PDB file of C-alpha atoms in Angstrom:
ATOM      1  CA  MET U 154      91.290 105.034  93.420  1.00 47.00           C
ATOM      2  CA  GLY U 155      92.281 108.696  93.021  1.00 50.00           C
ATOM      3  CA  LYS U 156      92.696 110.681  89.833  1.00 53.00           C
ATOM      4  CA  LYS U 157      96.476 110.543  90.146  1.00 56.00           C
ATOM      5  CA  ASP U 158      96.488 106.734  90.417  1.00 59.00           C
ATOM      6  CA  LYS U 159      94.106 106.438  87.495  1.00 60.00           C
ATOM      7  CA  THR U 160      96.333 108.622  85.325  1.00 77.00           C
ATOM      8  CA  LEU U 161      99.441 106.657  86.334  1.00 77.00           C
ATOM      9  CA  LYS U 162      97.641 103.426  85.366  1.00 75.00           C
ATOM     10  CA  ASP U 163      96.760 105.014  82.004  1.00 78.00           C
ATOM     11  CA  ILE U 164     100.405 105.969  81.476  1.00 77.00           C
ATOM     12  CA  LEU U 165     101.638 102.472  82.324  1.00 76.00           C
ATOM     13  CA  ASP U 166      99.023 100.877  80.063  1.00 73.00           C
ATOM     14  CA  LEU U 167     100.127 103.171  77.249  1.00 73.00           C
ATOM     15  CA  ILE U 168     103.751 102.130  77.736  1.00 72.00           C
ATOM     16  CA  LEU U 169     102.803  98.442  77.933  1.00 67.00           C
ATOM     17  CA  TYR U 170     100.530  98.274  74.924  1.00 63.00           C
ATOM     18  CA  GLU U 171     101.754 101.038  72.629  1.00 66.00           C
ATOM     19  CA  ASN U 172     105.165 102.384  71.825  1.00 65.00           C
ATOM     20  CA  PRO U 173     105.613 105.962  73.059  1.00 74.00           C
ATOM     21  CA  ALA U 174     109.110 107.278  72.406  1.00 69.00           C
ATOM     22  CA  THR U 175     108.967 110.395  74.590  1.00 77.00           C
ATOM     23  CA  GLN U 176     107.127 111.922  77.523  1.00 79.00           C
ATOM     24  CA  ASP U 177     105.714 114.487  75.089  1.00 81.00           C
ATOM     25  CA  GLU U 178     104.086 111.664  73.111  1.00 82.00           C
ATOM     26  CA  ILE U 179     102.612 110.156  76.290  1.00 81.00           C
ATOM     27  CA  ALA U 180     101.228 113.548  77.328  1.00 83.00           C
ATOM     28  CA  LEU U 181      99.732 114.177  73.895  1.00 84.00           C
ATOM     29  CA  LYS U 182      97.992 110.801  73.730  1.00 82.00           C
ATOM     30  CA  LEU U 183      96.499 111.134  77.225  1.00 83.00           C
ATOM     31  CA  GLY U 184      95.678 114.845  77.037  1.00 82.00           C
ATOM     32  CA  ILE U 185      97.788 115.814  80.034  1.00 84.00           C
ATOM     33  CA  THR U 186     100.911 117.935  80.464  1.00 84.00           C
ATOM     34  CA  ARG U 187     104.428 116.618  79.948  1.00 80.00           C
ATOM     35  CA  ARG U 188     105.319 117.973  83.402  1.00 84.00           C
ATOM     36  CA  TYR U 189     102.592 115.834  84.992  1.00 83.00           C
ATOM     37  CA  VAL U 190     103.830 112.760  83.109  1.00 80.00           C
ATOM     38  CA  ALA U 191     107.377 113.390  84.362  1.00 81.00           C
ATOM     39  CA  GLN U 192     106.105 113.895  87.921  1.00 81.00           C
ATOM     40  CA  LEU U 193     104.259 110.559  87.945  1.00 79.00           C
ATOM     41  CA  LEU U 194     106.988 108.552  86.231  1.00 78.00           C
ATOM     42  CA  GLN U 195     109.988 109.914  88.127  1.00 80.00           C
ATOM     43  CA  PRO U 196     109.752 107.567  91.166  1.00 78.00           C
ATOM     44  CA  LEU U 197     109.149 104.552  88.908  1.00 74.00           C
ATOM     45  CA  VAL U 198     112.150 105.438  86.757  1.00 75.00           C
ATOM     46  CA  LYS U 199     114.295 105.740  89.896  1.00 75.00           C
ATOM     47  CA  ASP U 200     113.292 102.314  91.250  1.00 71.00           C
ATOM     48  CA  GLY U 201     113.666 100.597  87.851  1.00 69.00           C
ATOM     49  CA  THR U 202     109.980  99.799  87.270  1.00 68.00           C
ATOM     50  CA  VAL U 203     110.035 102.033  84.185  1.00 70.00           C
ATOM     51  CA  LYS U 204     113.190 102.087  82.118  1.00 67.00           C
ATOM     52  CA  ARG U 205     114.338 104.708  79.666  1.00 60.00           C
ATOM     53  CA  ALA U 206     112.946 104.266  76.138  1.00 57.00           C
ATOM     54  CA  TYR U 207     109.789 103.587  78.130  1.00 62.00           C
ATOM     55  CA  MET U 208     109.820  99.900  78.883  1.00 60.00           C
ATOM     56  CA  ILE U 209     108.190  98.393  81.972  1.00 59.00           C
ATOM     57  CA  ASP U 210     109.701  95.702  84.168  1.00 60.00           C
ATOM     58  CA  LEU U 211     106.630  93.487  84.656  1.00 56.00           C
ATOM     59  CA  LYS U 212     107.976  91.889  87.822  1.00 56.00           C
ATOM     60  CA  SER U 213     108.332  95.307  89.470  1.00 60.00           C
ATOM     61  CA  TYR U 214     105.009  96.384  87.975  1.00 58.00           C
ATOM     62  CA  GLU U 215     103.288  93.422  89.613  1.00 56.00           C
ATOM     63  CA  SER U 216     104.226  94.748  93.037  1.00 57.00           C
ATOM     64  CA  ILE U 217     102.493  98.097  92.443  1.00 56.00           C
ATOM     65  CA  ALA U 218      99.604  96.963  90.195  1.00 54.00           C
ATOM     66  CA  GLU U 219      97.237  96.171  93.066  1.00 52.00           C
ATOM     67  CA  SER U 220      97.548  99.696  94.461  1.00 55.00           C
ATOM     68  CA  LEU U 221      96.609 101.142  91.073  1.00 54.00           C
ATOM     69  CA  SER U 222      93.614  98.907  90.341  1.00 50.00           C
ATOM     70  CA  ASP U 223      92.297  95.375  90.757  1.00 44.00           C
ATOM     71  CA  TYR U 224      94.698  94.229  88.060  1.00 41.00           C
ATOM     72  CA  HIS U 225      97.237  91.570  89.022  1.00 43.00           C
ATOM     73  CA  VAL U 226      99.959  90.235  86.738  1.00 42.00           C
ATOM     74  CA  ASN U 227      99.943  86.485  87.214  1.00 45.00           C
ATOM     75  CA  GLU U 228     101.125  84.084  84.535  1.00 46.00           C
ATOM     76  CA  THR U 229      97.775  84.053  82.701  1.00 49.00           C
ATOM     77  CA  LYS U 230      97.367  87.823  82.713  1.00 52.00           C
ATOM     78  CA  GLY U 231     101.023  88.168  81.809  1.00 52.00           C
ATOM     79  CA  ASN U 232     100.238  86.175  78.678  1.00 73.00           C
ATOM     80  CA  VAL U 233      97.323  88.530  77.970  1.00 76.00           C
ATOM     81  CA  ILE U 234      99.705  91.468  78.165  1.00 79.00           C
ATOM     82  CA  VAL U 235     102.092  89.856  75.689  1.00 84.00           C
ATOM     83  CA  ASN U 236      99.175  88.946  73.404  1.00 87.00           C
ATOM     84  CA  ASP U 237      98.230  92.617  73.345  1.00 86.00           C
ATOM     85  CA  MET U 238     101.833  93.560  72.635  1.00 88.00           C
ATOM     86  CA  ILE U 239     101.940  91.111  69.709  1.00 93.00           C
ATOM     87  CA  ASN U 240      98.635  92.471  68.421  1.00 92.00           C
ATOM     88  CA  ASN U 241      99.846  96.070  68.613  1.00 91.00           C
ATOM     89  CA  MET U 242     103.148  95.162  66.982  1.00 93.00           C
ATOM     90  CA  ALA U 243     101.300  93.449  64.125  1.00 95.00           C
ATOM     91  CA  LYS U 244      99.156  96.557  63.616  1.00 94.00           C
ATOM     92  CA  HIS U 245     102.278  98.712  63.601  1.00 94.00           C
ATOM     93  CA  VAL U 246     103.997  96.466  61.035  1.00 96.00           C
ATOM     94  CA  HIS U 247     100.862  96.543  58.853  1.00 96.00           C
ATOM     95  CA  SER U 248     101.078 100.336  58.924  1.00 95.00           C
ATOM     96  CA  GLN U 249     104.777 100.128  58.128  1.00 96.00           C
ATOM     97  CA  ILE U 250     104.044  98.008  55.027  1.00 97.00           C
ATOM     98  CA  GLU U 251     101.352 100.439  53.943  1.00 97.00           C
ATOM     99  CA  VAL U 252     103.573 103.512  54.317  1.00 97.00           C
ATOM    100  CA  SER U 253     106.460 101.761  52.543  1.00 96.00           C
ATOM    101  CA  PHE U 254     104.361 100.763  49.546  1.00 96.00           C
ATOM    102  CA  ASP U 255     102.556 104.109  49.419  1.00 96.00           C
ATOM    103  CA  ALA U 256     106.006 105.655  49.115  1.00 95.00           C
ATOM    104  CA  VAL U 257     106.599 103.483  46.044  1.00 94.00           C
ATOM    105  CA  LEU U 258     103.201 104.204  44.501  1.00 94.00           C
ATOM    106  CA  GLU U 259     103.544 107.943  45.013  1.00 92.00           C
ATOM    107  CA  TYR U 260     107.318 108.004  44.602  1.00 90.00           C
ATOM    108  CA  ASP U 261     107.395 109.931  47.871  1.00 93.00           C
ATOM    109  CA  LYS U 262     110.779 110.074  49.616  1.00 93.00           C
ATOM    110  CA  GLU U 263     109.264 111.675  52.694  1.00 95.00           C
ATOM    111  CA  LYS U 264     106.993 108.668  53.195  1.00 95.00           C
ATOM    112  CA  ALA U 265     109.928 106.344  52.519  1.00 95.00           C
ATOM    113  CA  ASN U 266     111.904 108.003  55.305  1.00 95.00           C
ATOM    114  CA  LYS U 267     108.881 107.766  57.603  1.00 95.00           C
ATOM    115  CA  ALA U 268     108.729 104.021  56.928  1.00 94.00           C
ATOM    116  CA  LEU U 269     112.396 103.707  57.920  1.00 94.00           C
ATOM    117  CA  GLU U 270     111.731 105.648  61.122  1.00 92.00           C
ATOM    118  CA  MET U 271     108.838 103.287  61.900  1.00 93.00           C
ATOM    119  CA  ASP U 272     111.309 100.403  61.781  1.00 91.00           C
ATOM    120  CA  PHE U 273     113.040 101.747  64.909  1.00 89.00           C
ATOM    121  CA  ALA U 274     109.726 101.449  66.765  1.00 89.00           C
ATOM    122  CA  THR U 275     109.313  97.893  65.434  1.00 92.00           C
ATOM    123  CA  ASN U 276     112.719  96.955  66.844  1.00 90.00           C
ATOM    124  CA  ASN U 277     111.833  98.517  70.199  1.00 87.00           C
ATOM    125  CA  MET U 278     108.624  96.492  70.358  1.00 89.00           C
ATOM    126  CA  VAL U 279     110.593  93.252  69.954  1.00 89.00           C
ATOM    127  CA  GLU U 280     112.713  94.167  72.956  1.00 86.00           C
ATOM    128  CA  LYS U 281     109.620  94.918  75.049  1.00 84.00           C
ATOM    129  CA  ILE U 282     108.097  91.555  74.200  1.00 88.00           C
ATOM    130  CA  ARG U 283     111.351  89.718  74.927  1.00 86.00           C
ATOM    131  CA  THR U 284     111.704  91.255  78.397  1.00 82.00           C
ATOM    132  CA  SER U 285     108.028  90.618  79.155  1.00 80.00           C
ATOM    133  CA  VAL U 286     108.361  86.953  78.186  1.00 82.00           C
ATOM    134  CA  GLU U 287     111.404  86.620  80.440  1.00 78.00           C
ATOM    135  CA  THR U 288     109.322  88.024  83.276  1.00 72.00           C
ATOM    136  CA  ILE U 289     106.455  85.578  82.672  1.00 70.00           C
ATOM    137  CA  VAL U 290     108.909  82.664  82.746  1.00 69.00           C
ATOM    138  CA  SER U 291     110.602  83.921  85.920  1.00 67.00           C
ATOM    139  CA  MET U 292     107.225  84.333  87.646  1.00 60.00           C
ATOM    140  CA  ASN U 293     106.379  80.661  87.163  1.00 59.00           C
ATOM    141  CA  LYS U 294     109.441  78.449  87.396  1.00 54.00           C
ATOM    142  CA  HIS U 295     107.353  75.296  86.891  1.00 50.00           C
ATOM    143  CA  SER U 296     105.844  76.356  83.574  1.00 52.00           C
ATOM    144  CA  GLU U 297     106.988  74.893  80.289  1.00 52.00           C
ATOM    145  CA  ILE U 298     109.541  77.444  79.119  1.00 52.00           C
ATOM    146  CA  SER U 299     109.323  76.627  75.401  1.00 58.00           C
ATOM    147  CA  LYS U 300     105.704  77.759  75.051  1.00 74.00           C
ATOM    148  CA  PRO U 301     106.084  81.368  76.224  1.00 77.00           C
ATOM    149  CA  MET U 302     109.271  81.557  74.158  1.00 82.00           C
ATOM    150  CA  LEU U 303     107.110  81.143  71.036  1.00 89.00           C
ATOM    151  CA  TYR U 304     105.958  84.708  71.633  1.00 91.00           C
ATOM    152  CA  ASN U 305     109.540  85.758  70.986  1.00 91.00           C
ATOM    153  CA  GLU U 306     109.531  83.904  67.671  1.00 93.00           C
ATOM    154  CA  ILE U 307     106.388  85.699  66.515  1.00 95.00           C
ATOM    155  CA  ALA U 308     107.851  89.068  67.535  1.00 95.00           C
ATOM    156  CA  TYR U 309     111.111  88.221  65.771  1.00 95.00           C
ATOM    157  CA  ASP U 310     109.185  87.286  62.608  1.00 96.00           C
ATOM    158  CA  LEU U 311     107.297  90.582  62.699  1.00 97.00           C
ATOM    159  CA  GLU U 312     110.620  92.371  63.087  1.00 96.00           C
ATOM    160  CA  ARG U 313     111.912  90.573  59.979  1.00 96.00           C
ATOM    161  CA  ILE U 314     108.853  91.739  58.049  1.00 97.00           C
ATOM    162  CA  GLY U 315     109.667  95.259  59.226  1.00 96.00           C
ATOM    163  CA  ASP U 316     113.171  94.845  57.838  1.00 95.00           C
ATOM    164  CA  TYR U 317     111.731  93.911  54.435  1.00 96.00           C
ATOM    165  CA  CYS U 318     109.508  97.003  54.600  1.00 96.00           C
ATOM    166  CA  ALA U 319     112.731  98.956  54.854  1.00 93.00           C
ATOM    167  CA  HIS U 320     113.956  97.320  51.626  1.00 93.00           C
ATOM    168  CA  ILE U 321     110.822  98.582  49.886  1.00 95.00           C
ATOM    169  CA  ALA U 322     111.249 102.092  51.278  1.00 94.00           C
ATOM    170  CA  LYS U 323     114.898 102.193  50.258  1.00 92.00           C
ATOM    171  CA  PHE U 324     113.881 101.594  46.631  1.00 92.00           C
ATOM    172  CA  VAL U 325     112.405 105.110  46.598  1.00 92.00           C
ATOM    173  CA  ILE U 326     115.333 106.643  48.458  1.00 91.00           C
ATOM    174  CA  ASN U 327     118.065 104.987  46.397  1.00 85.00           C
ATOM    175  CA  ASP U 328     116.582 105.097  42.908  1.00 69.00           C
ATOM    176  CA  ILE U 329     115.575 107.709  40.349  1.00 69.00           C
ATOM    177  CA  TYR U 330     113.231 105.639  38.164  1.00 80.00           C
ATOM    178  CA  LYS U 331     109.573 104.887  38.706  1.00 82.00           C
ATOM    179  CA  ILE U 332     108.388 101.309  38.240  1.00 89.00           C
ATOM    180  CA  GLU U 333     106.825 100.464  34.876  1.00 90.00           C
ATOM    181  CA  GLU U 334     103.065  99.989  35.096  1.00 93.00           C
ATOM    182  CA  ASN U 335     103.002  96.301  34.056  1.00 94.00           C
ATOM    183  CA  VAL U 336     105.443  95.389  36.829  1.00 94.00           C
ATOM    184  CA  LEU U 337     103.680  97.671  39.285  1.00 95.00           C
ATOM    185  CA  LYS U 338     100.415  95.788  38.744  1.00 96.00           C
ATOM    186  CA  LYS U 339     102.119  92.567  39.880  1.00 96.00           C
ATOM    187  CA  LEU U 340     103.591  94.320  42.898  1.00 97.00           C
ATOM    188  CA  LYS U 341     100.193  95.696  43.915  1.00 97.00           C
ATOM    189  CA  LYS U 342      98.803  92.169  43.944  1.00 97.00           C
ATOM    190  CA  MET U 343     101.813  90.854  45.896  1.00 97.00           C
ATOM    191  CA  TYR U 344     101.358  93.674  48.407  1.00 97.00           C
ATOM    192  CA  LYS U 345      97.695  92.804  49.009  1.00 97.00           C
ATOM    193  CA  ILE U 346      98.441  89.094  49.343  1.00 97.00           C
ATOM    194  CA  ALA U 347     101.397  89.648  51.693  1.00 97.00           C
ATOM    195  CA  ARG U 348      99.286  91.792  54.017  1.00 97.00           C
ATOM    196  CA  LYS U 349      96.498  89.218  54.022  1.00 97.00           C
ATOM    197  CA  MET U 350      98.956  86.418  54.793  1.00 97.00           C
ATOM    198  CA  ILE U 351     100.393  88.309  57.751  1.00 97.00           C
ATOM    199  CA  ARG U 352      96.874  88.994  59.036  1.00 96.00           C
ATOM    200  CA  LEU U 353      95.912  85.310  58.793  1.00 96.00           C
ATOM    201  CA  ALA U 354      99.071  84.205  60.608  1.00 97.00           C
ATOM    202  CA  ILE U 355      98.615  86.683  63.461  1.00 96.00           C
ATOM    203  CA  THR U 356      94.903  85.848  63.786  1.00 95.00           C
ATOM    204  CA  SER U 357      95.813  82.176  63.996  1.00 95.00           C
ATOM    205  CA  PHE U 358      98.349  82.810  66.747  1.00 94.00           C
ATOM    206  CA  LEU U 359      96.263  85.191  68.843  1.00 93.00           C
ATOM    207  CA  GLU U 360      92.892  83.440  68.421  1.00 92.00           C
ATOM    208  CA  GLY U 361      93.967  79.819  67.935  1.00 92.00           C
ATOM    209  CA  LYS U 362      92.473  79.600  64.435  1.00 94.00           C
ATOM    210  CA  THR U 363      95.024  77.119  63.110  1.00 93.00           C
ATOM    211  CA  LYS U 364      92.668  75.904  60.366  1.00 95.00           C
ATOM    212  CA  LEU U 365      93.475  79.131  58.534  1.00 95.00           C
ATOM    213  CA  LYS U 366      96.659  77.421  57.336  1.00 95.00           C
ATOM    214  CA  ASP U 367      94.877  76.046  54.247  1.00 96.00           C
ATOM    215  CA  ASP U 368      93.905  79.563  53.186  1.00 96.00           C
ATOM    216  CA  LEU U 369      97.419  80.767  53.923  1.00 97.00           C
ATOM    217  CA  MET U 370      99.062  78.104  51.760  1.00 96.00           C
ATOM    218  CA  LYS U 371      96.829  79.003  48.801  1.00 97.00           C
ATOM    219  CA  LEU U 372      97.921  82.600  49.136  1.00 97.00           C
ATOM    220  CA  GLU U 373     101.569  81.553  49.339  1.00 96.00           C
ATOM    221  CA  GLU U 374     101.218  79.737  46.031  1.00 97.00           C
ATOM    222  CA  SER U 375      99.674  82.866  44.493  1.00 97.00           C
ATOM    223  CA  ILE U 376     102.445  85.147  45.703  1.00 97.00           C
ATOM    224  CA  HIS U 377     105.131  82.842  44.272  1.00 96.00           C
ATOM    225  CA  ILE U 378     103.361  82.786  40.901  1.00 97.00           C
ATOM    226  CA  LEU U 379     103.212  86.595  40.907  1.00 97.00           C
ATOM    227  CA  GLN U 380     106.889  86.741  41.840  1.00 96.00           C
ATOM    228  CA  THR U 381     107.804  84.612  38.819  1.00 96.00           C
ATOM    229  CA  LYS U 382     105.678  86.742  36.494  1.00 96.00           C
ATOM    230  CA  ALA U 383     107.181  89.979  37.819  1.00 95.00           C
ATOM    231  CA  ILE U 384     110.734  88.652  37.439  1.00 94.00           C
ATOM    232  CA  ASN U 385     110.010  87.575  33.867  1.00 94.00           C
ATOM    233  CA  LEU U 386     108.734  91.056  33.030  1.00 93.00           C
ATOM    234  CA  ILE U 387     111.838  92.625  34.509  1.00 91.00           C
ATOM    235  CA  ALA U 388     114.045  90.183  32.601  1.00 90.00           C
ATOM    236  CA  GLU U 389     112.423  91.365  29.367  1.00 88.00           C
ATOM    237  CA  GLN U 390     113.069  94.979  30.319  1.00 86.00           C
ATOM    238  CA  MET U 391     116.685  94.196  31.195  1.00 85.00           C
ATOM    239  CA  ALA U 392     117.185  92.589  27.781  1.00 82.00           C
ATOM    240  CA  GLU U 393     116.083  95.840  26.173  1.00 79.00           C
ATOM    241  CA  SER U 394     118.235  98.082  28.375  1.00 72.00           C
ATOM    242  CA  SER U 395     121.821  99.167  28.101  1.00 64.00           C
ATOM    243  CA  PHE U 396     123.872  98.299  31.133  1.00 56.00           C
ATOM    244  CA  ASP U 397     126.259 101.085  30.309  1.00 60.00           C
ATOM    245  CA  GLU U 398     123.903 103.152  32.443  1.00 65.00           C
ATOM    246  CA  LYS U 399     124.859 102.507  36.057  1.00 65.00           C
ATOM    247  CA  GLU U 400     121.655 104.073  37.354  1.00 68.00           C
ATOM    248  CA  ARG U 401     119.524 101.792  35.186  1.00 76.00           C
ATOM    249  CA  SER U 402     121.442  98.744  36.420  1.00 79.00           C
ATOM    250  CA  ASN U 403     120.881  99.797  40.028  1.00 83.00           C
ATOM    251  CA  TYR U 404     117.176 100.243  39.307  1.00 86.00           C
ATOM    252  CA  PHE U 405     116.830  96.571  38.384  1.00 88.00           C
ATOM    253  CA  ILE U 406     118.806  95.465  41.453  1.00 88.00           C
ATOM    254  CA  TYR U 407     116.623  97.523  43.807  1.00 90.00           C
ATOM    255  CA  LEU U 408     113.453  96.398  42.042  1.00 92.00           C
ATOM    256  CA  PHE U 409     114.396  92.730  42.503  1.00 93.00           C
ATOM    257  CA  ARG U 410     114.755  93.480  46.226  1.00 93.00           C
ATOM    258  CA  VAL U 411     111.215  94.885  46.365  1.00 95.00           C
ATOM    259  CA  ILE U 412     109.831  91.738  44.723  1.00 96.00           C
ATOM    260  CA  LYS U 413     111.871  89.557  47.054  1.00 95.00           C
ATOM    261  CA  ALA U 414     110.634  91.563  50.060  1.00 96.00           C
ATOM    262  CA  PHE U 415     106.986  90.708  49.369  1.00 97.00           C
ATOM    263  CA  GLU U 416     107.841  87.073  48.660  1.00 96.00           C
ATOM    264  CA  ARG U 417     109.744  86.820  51.956  1.00 96.00           C
ATOM    265  CA  MET U 418     106.849  88.399  53.861  1.00 97.00           C
ATOM    266  CA  GLY U 419     104.712  85.549  52.579  1.00 97.00           C
ATOM    267  CA  ASP U 420     107.269  82.942  53.604  1.00 96.00           C
ATOM    268  CA  ILE U 421     107.604  84.479  57.069  1.00 97.00           C
ATOM    269  CA  SER U 422     103.810  84.390  57.430  1.00 97.00           C
ATOM    270  CA  VAL U 423     103.941  80.636  56.830  1.00 96.00           C
ATOM    271  CA  GLU U 424     106.633  80.338  59.514  1.00 96.00           C
ATOM    272  CA  MET U 425     104.391  82.282  61.938  1.00 96.00           C
ATOM    273  CA  MET U 426     101.527  79.916  61.128  1.00 96.00           C
ATOM    274  CA  ASP U 427     103.770  76.952  61.980  1.00 94.00           C
ATOM    275  CA  VAL U 428     104.607  78.597  65.322  1.00 94.00           C
ATOM    276  CA  SER U 429     100.883  79.144  65.924  1.00 94.00           C
ATOM    277  CA  ILE U 430     100.176  75.452  65.352  1.00 94.00           C
ATOM    278  CA  GLU U 431     103.009  74.471  67.728  1.00 91.00           C
ATOM    279  CA  PHE U 432     101.614  76.861  70.325  1.00 90.00           C
ATOM    280  CA  HIS U 433      97.928  75.941  70.205  1.00 90.00           C
ATOM    281  CA  GLU U 434      98.222  72.220  69.449  1.00 86.00           C
ATOM    282  CA  ASN U 435     101.036  71.710  71.979  1.00 77.00           C
ATOM    283  CA  ILE U 436     103.370  70.136  69.458  1.00 72.00           C
ATOM    284  CA  PRO U 437     106.771  69.363  71.013  1.00 58.00           C
ATOM    285  CA  ARG U 438     109.383  71.489  69.342  1.00 52.00           C
ATOM    286  CA  SER U 439     112.859  70.588  68.230  1.00 52.00           C
ATOM    287  CA  THR U 440     115.728  71.629  70.465  1.00 44.00           C
ATOM    288  CA  THR U 441     117.569  72.757  67.328  1.00 48.00           C
ATOM    289  CA  PRO U 442     117.168  76.521  66.732  1.00 46.00           C
ATOM    290  CA  ARG U 443     114.799  77.225  63.873  1.00 52.00           C
ATOM    291  CA  THR U 444     117.475  78.977  61.812  1.00 46.00           C
ATOM    292  CA  PHE U 445     119.402  75.673  61.591  1.00 40.00           C
ATOM    293  CA  ARG U 446     116.458  73.421  60.762  1.00 43.00           C
ATOM    294  CA  TYR U 447     116.247  74.211  57.073  1.00 42.00           C
TER     295      TYR U 447
END
């Protein structure tokens, strides 16, 4: 395999497993020139193997993979690719949560805007996973369709967590008040628990560790207790405030959204754990869409 083929494989792996937005970003990460990236990608863009916004059509990729290396995208390896995509998306969302909450702690609007920008990448990752899952299904018509579709549910849940990160970031952008220290202490604990819950749910899905659900449910109970305590503290502050001040009223509204965001991240983690159990224990799933089951 020549240097050119090796570099093209590196570029395609980067597109598959990470989320480069531009050719400049690809060039920077691989230590090559943008011109060389464009030269290698141009024929693949023309034949539809690589789409704009840097997404790969796995079915087309399968036809060229053998010429690049000994890698072949069959159903099993296709699942490995999607596993890696889920793993990278989870890491990205963890970073998104961290940047969002750092923005709150430091009252940093620049970080808040960065967190919102990261949400665009989160949304793009969902689309990549969806198209990859469609490819896996189309490559094996006899496979059980519902199981690969569970990947889409996990990606969708991670996207929802990203949306709640945006709610946290918008608190800094929309408001002029910092959070009182006693409430902030509760939020710090909710933040740590929410991140741990997401990590447990993703670990369960990717590694089949479904017994982690007991630990997850204990954490969910803790985050709901913290939510109640934080709301009670805010209620006391509201009782002492004058609602003639529109800005002060908005502060409480936005703060409730931050609390709700962490609580919902915990709930979504439980939903991801349920999907993990369905996936690894081969539990038949309802034909009713999940959004209508509750």
